[in-house]
Coordinates of C-alpha atoms and ligand atoms in Angstrom, one line a residue:
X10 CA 35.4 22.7 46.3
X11 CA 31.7 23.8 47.8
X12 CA 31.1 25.7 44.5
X13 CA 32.7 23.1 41.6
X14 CA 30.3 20.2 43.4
X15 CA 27.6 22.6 42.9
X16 CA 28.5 23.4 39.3
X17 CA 28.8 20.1 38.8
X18 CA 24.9 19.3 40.1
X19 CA 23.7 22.7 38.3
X20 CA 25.2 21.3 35.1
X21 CA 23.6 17.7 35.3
X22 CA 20.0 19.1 35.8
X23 CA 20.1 21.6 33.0
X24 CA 21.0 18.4 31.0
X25 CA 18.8 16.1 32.7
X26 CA 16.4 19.3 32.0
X27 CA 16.9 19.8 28.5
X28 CA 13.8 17.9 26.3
X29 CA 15.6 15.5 24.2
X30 CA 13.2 15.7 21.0
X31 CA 13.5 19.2 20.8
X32 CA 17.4 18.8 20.4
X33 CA 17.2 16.2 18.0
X34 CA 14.2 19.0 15.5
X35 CA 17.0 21.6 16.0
X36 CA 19.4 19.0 14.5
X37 CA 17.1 17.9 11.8
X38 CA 14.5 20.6 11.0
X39 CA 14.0 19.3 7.4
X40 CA 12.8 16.0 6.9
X41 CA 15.1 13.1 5.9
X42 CA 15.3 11.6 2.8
X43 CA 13.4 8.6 3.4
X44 CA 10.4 11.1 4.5
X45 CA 11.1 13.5 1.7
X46 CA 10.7 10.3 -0.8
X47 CA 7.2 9.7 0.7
X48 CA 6.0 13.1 0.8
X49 CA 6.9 12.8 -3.5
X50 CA 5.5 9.9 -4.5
X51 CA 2.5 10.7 -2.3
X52 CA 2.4 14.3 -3.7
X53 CA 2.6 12.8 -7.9
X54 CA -0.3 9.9 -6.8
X55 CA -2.0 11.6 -5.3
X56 CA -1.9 15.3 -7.1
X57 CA -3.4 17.9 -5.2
X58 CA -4.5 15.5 -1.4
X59 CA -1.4 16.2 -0.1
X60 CA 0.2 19.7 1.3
X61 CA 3.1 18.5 2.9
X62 CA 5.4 17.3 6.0
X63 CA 4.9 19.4 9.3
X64 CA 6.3 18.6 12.6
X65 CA 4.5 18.9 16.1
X66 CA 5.4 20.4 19.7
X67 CA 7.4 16.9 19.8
X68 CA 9.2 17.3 17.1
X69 CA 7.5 14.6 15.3
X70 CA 6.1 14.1 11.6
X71 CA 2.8 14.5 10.3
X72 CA 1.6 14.1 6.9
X73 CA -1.0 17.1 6.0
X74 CA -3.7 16.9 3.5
X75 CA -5.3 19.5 1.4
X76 CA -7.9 21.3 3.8
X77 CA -5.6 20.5 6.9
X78 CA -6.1 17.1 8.1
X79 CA -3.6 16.2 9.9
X80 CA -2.2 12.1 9.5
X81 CA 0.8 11.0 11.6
X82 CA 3.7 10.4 9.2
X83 CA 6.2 9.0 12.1
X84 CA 4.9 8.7 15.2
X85 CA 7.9 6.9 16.6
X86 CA 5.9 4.3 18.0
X87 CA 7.9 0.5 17.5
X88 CA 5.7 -1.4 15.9
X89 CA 5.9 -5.4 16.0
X90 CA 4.3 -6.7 12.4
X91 CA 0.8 -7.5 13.5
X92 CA 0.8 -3.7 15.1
X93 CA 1.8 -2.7 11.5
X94 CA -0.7 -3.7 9.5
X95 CA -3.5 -2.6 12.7
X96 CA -2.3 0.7 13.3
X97 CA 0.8 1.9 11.3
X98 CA 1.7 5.7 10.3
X99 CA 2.3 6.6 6.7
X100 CA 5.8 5.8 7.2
X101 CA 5.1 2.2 8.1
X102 CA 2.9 2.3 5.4
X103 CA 5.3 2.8 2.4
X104 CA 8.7 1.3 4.5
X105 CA 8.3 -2.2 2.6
X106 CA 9.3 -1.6 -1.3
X107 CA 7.5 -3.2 -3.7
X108 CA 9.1 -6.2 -5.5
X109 CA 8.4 -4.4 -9.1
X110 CA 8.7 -7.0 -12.2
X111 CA 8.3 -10.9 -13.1
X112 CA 8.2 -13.4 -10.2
X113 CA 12.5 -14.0 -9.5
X114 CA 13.4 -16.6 -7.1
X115 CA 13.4 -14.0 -4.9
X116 CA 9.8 -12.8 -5.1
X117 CA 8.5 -16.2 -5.2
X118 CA 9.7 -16.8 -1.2
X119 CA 8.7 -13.7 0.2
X120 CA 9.8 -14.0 3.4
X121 CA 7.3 -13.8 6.7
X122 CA 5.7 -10.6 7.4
X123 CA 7.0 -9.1 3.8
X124 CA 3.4 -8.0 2.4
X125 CA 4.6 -4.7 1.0
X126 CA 1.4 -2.5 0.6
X127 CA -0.9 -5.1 2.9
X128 CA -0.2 -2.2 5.8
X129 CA -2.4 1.2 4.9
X130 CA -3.6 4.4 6.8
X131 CA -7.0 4.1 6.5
X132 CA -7.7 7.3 7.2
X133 CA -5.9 8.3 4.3
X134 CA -7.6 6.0 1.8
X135 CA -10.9 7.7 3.4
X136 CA -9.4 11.1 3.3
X137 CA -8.3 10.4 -0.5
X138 CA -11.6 8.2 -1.5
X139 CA -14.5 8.7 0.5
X140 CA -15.4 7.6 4.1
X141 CA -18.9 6.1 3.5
X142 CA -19.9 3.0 1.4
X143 CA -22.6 6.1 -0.1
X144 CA -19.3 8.4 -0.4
X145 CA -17.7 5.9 -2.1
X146 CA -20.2 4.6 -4.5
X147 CA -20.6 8.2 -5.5
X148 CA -17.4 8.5 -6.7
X149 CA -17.3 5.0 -8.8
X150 CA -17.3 4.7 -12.6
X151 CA -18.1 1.2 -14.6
X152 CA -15.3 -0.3 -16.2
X153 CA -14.8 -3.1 -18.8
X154 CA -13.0 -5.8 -17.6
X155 CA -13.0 -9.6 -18.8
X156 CA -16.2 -9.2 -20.1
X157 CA -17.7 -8.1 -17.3
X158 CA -18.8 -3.8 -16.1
X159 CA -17.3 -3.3 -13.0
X160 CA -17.5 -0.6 -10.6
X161 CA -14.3 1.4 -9.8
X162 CA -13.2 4.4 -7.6
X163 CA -13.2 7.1 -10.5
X164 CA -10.7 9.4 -8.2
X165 CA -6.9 9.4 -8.7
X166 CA -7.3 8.0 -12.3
X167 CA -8.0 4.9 -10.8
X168 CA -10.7 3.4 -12.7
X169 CA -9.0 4.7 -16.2
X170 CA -6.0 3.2 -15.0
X171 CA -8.4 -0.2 -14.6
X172 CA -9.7 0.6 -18.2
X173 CA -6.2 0.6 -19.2
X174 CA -4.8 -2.8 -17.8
X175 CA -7.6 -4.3 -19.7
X176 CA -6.7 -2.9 -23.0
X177 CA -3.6 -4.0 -22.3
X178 CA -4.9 -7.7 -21.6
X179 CA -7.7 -7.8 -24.2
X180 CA -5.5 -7.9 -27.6
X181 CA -3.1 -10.8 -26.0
X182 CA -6.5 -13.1 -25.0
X183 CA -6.5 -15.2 -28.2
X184 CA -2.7 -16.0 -27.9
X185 CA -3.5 -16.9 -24.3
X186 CA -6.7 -19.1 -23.7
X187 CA -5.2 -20.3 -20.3
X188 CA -6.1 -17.0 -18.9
X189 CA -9.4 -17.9 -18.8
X190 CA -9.0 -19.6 -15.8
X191 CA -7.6 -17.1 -14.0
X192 CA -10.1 -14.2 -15.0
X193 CA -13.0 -15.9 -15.0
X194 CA -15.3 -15.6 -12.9
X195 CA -14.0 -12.6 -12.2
X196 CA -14.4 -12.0 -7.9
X197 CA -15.3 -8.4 -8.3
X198 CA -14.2 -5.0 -7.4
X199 CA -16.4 -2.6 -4.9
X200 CA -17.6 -4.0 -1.9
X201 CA -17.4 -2.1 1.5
X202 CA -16.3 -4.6 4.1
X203 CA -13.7 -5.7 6.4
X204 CA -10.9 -7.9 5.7
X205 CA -11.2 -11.2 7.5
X206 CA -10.4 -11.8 10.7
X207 CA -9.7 -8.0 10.9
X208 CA -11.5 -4.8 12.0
X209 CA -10.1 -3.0 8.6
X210 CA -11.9 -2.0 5.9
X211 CA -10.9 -3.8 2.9
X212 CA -9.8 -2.0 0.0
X213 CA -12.6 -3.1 -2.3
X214 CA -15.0 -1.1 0.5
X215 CA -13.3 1.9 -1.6
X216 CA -13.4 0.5 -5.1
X217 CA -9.4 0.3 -5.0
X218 CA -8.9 -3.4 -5.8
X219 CA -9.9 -6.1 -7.7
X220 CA -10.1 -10.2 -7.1
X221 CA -9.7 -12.3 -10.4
X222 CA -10.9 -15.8 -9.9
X223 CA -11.9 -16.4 -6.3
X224 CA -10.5 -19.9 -6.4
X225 CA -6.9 -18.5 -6.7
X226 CA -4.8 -19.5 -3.7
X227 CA -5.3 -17.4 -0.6
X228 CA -3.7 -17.7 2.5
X229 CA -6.4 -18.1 4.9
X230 CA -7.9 -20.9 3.2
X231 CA -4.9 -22.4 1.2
X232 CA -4.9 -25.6 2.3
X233 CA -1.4 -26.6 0.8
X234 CA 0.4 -23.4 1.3
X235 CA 4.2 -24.9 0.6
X236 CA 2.6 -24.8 -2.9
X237 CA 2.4 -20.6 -2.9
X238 CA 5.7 -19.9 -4.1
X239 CA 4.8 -22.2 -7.3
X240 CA 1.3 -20.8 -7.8
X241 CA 3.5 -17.3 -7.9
X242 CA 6.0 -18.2 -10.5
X243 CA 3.0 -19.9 -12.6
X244 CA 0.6 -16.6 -12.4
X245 CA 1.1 -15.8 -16.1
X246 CA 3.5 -12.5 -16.3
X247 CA 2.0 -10.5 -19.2
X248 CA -0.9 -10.1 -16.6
X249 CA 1.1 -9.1 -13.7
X250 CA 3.0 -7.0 -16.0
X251 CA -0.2 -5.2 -17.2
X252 CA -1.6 -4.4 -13.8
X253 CA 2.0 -3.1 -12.4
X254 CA 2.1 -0.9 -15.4
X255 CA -1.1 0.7 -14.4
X256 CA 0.1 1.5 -10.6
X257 CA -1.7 -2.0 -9.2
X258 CA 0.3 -4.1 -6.6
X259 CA -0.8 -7.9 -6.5
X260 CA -1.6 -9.7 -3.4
X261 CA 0.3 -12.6 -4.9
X262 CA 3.7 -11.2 -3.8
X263 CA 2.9 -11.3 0.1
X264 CA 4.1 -13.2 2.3
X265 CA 0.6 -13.6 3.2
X266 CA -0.6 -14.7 -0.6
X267 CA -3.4 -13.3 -2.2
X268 CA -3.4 -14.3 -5.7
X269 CA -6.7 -12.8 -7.2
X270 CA -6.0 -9.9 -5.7
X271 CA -5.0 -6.9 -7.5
X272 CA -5.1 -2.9 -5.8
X273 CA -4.6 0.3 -6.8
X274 CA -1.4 1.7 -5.2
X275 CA 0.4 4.1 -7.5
X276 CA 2.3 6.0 -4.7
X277 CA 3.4 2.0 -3.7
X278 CA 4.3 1.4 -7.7
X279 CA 5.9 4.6 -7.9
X280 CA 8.2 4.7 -4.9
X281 CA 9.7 1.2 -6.2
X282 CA 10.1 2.6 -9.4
X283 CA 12.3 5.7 -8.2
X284 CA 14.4 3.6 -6.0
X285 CA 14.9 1.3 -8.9
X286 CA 16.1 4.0 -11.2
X287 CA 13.2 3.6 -13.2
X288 CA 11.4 6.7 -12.6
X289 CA 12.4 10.1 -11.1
X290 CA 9.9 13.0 -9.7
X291 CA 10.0 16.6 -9.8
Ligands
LIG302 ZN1 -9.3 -8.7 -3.1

């Protein structure tokens, strides 16, 4: 009897004992597939930044850039939506898709907090980009757009892939003289600073993004904001088409509306495109 009772005690505090994470990185030494998708699209973006998926003592994720930085991919932290777009991991990051294509019922009433892309590691954008305003004017190229030279990051083909969109948009601008409202005056592209009401660097501080005309609807000043899912559907397609082509998200697809706004997100682009069946990766 003496000795089951003790068996019984010895057994519960080797359990009791035994560090839960480590079990679970036994179980699951390779990354799942949702982590495995990320490290990809992240990888093809981004060619060359990005070595791969390690796990720490805890067992937990960590995304590993060329030269050894180390960024956490899954820090298992719960995060409530305003703690997503603070502070969130890579995961958090990429874990809303992109709504890829013309403005659907669907994508015209975003529901709250849905502002796939609006939540970014930016620590990556500075690993990837530059982590000064004199970093990251050194690395900017002028581009042609509307009529205008603009200054874009030249890393990660993202000013050519600028360049492009307007190629794209400059043959169609005689059958289209409505655009002209909606391109000009153009916002602008580089400017380091943070996004209002936030302590985050905007992505125009790294010459990622660009704002059409500043009097499209934005949600912090939208004074009649039933109106956004209208304004959406209206945005003419052939340009929305022409910047998602290029690896550009548009603000106008948040929940939290940003209409002029356009940024540079290929691994974003890219991951909706592979889910979709529209793209696959090595
Ligand atoms: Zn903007």
């Amino acid at each position: 009897m003496r000795r089951s009772v003790l068996g019984v005690l010895l057994l519960a505090a080797l359990l009791g004992a035994l560090p839960q994470p480590a079990l679970c990185a036994a179980a699951q030494p390779e990354p799942g597939p949702e982590a495995a998708l990320d490290l990809a699209v992240l990888r093809a973006a981004y060619p060359g930044a990005v070595q791969g998926l390690e796990r720490d003592a805890s067992g937990r994720l960590a995304l590993v850039l060329a030269g050894g930085r180390r960024l956490p991919y899954d820090d298992g932290r719960p995060r409530d939506a305003a703690q997503a777009l603070e502070s969130p991991d890579i995961r958090t990051m990429l874990a809303q898709i992109y709504p890829l294509g013309p403005v659907d019922e669907a994508a015209a009433h975003p529901p709250p907090g849905f502002d796939p892309g609006r939540a970014r590691s930016q620590a990556l954008f500075m690993a990837l980009y530059g982590g000064t305003r004199a970093a990251v004017r050194g690395r900017c190229a002028a581009v042609g757009f509307a009529g205008r030279g603009v200054l874009f990051n030249a890393r990660f083909g993202a000013a050519q892939a600028l360049a492009r969109v307007w190629t794209r948009l400059e043959g169609l601008l005689p059958g289209h003289p409505q655009w002209r409202d909606v391109l000009r005056p153009l916002g602008g592209t580089l400017a380091w600073r943070r996004i209002a009401g936030t302590k985050r660097l905007s992505m125009h501080s790294f010459g990622l993004a660009i704002d059409l005309n500043p009097r499209l609807s934005y949600w912090r000043t939208e004074p009649r904001p039933e109106e956004a899912p209208a304004r959406r559907a209206a945005f003419p397609p052939e340009i929305l088409a022409a910047f998602e082509a290029e690896g550009f998200l548009w603000g106008g697809k948040w929940a939290s509306f940003d209409l002029m706004h356009f940024e540079y997100r290929p691994e974003m682009l890219l991951k909706a495109r592979v889910l979709q069946g529209q793209a696959t990766l090595p």
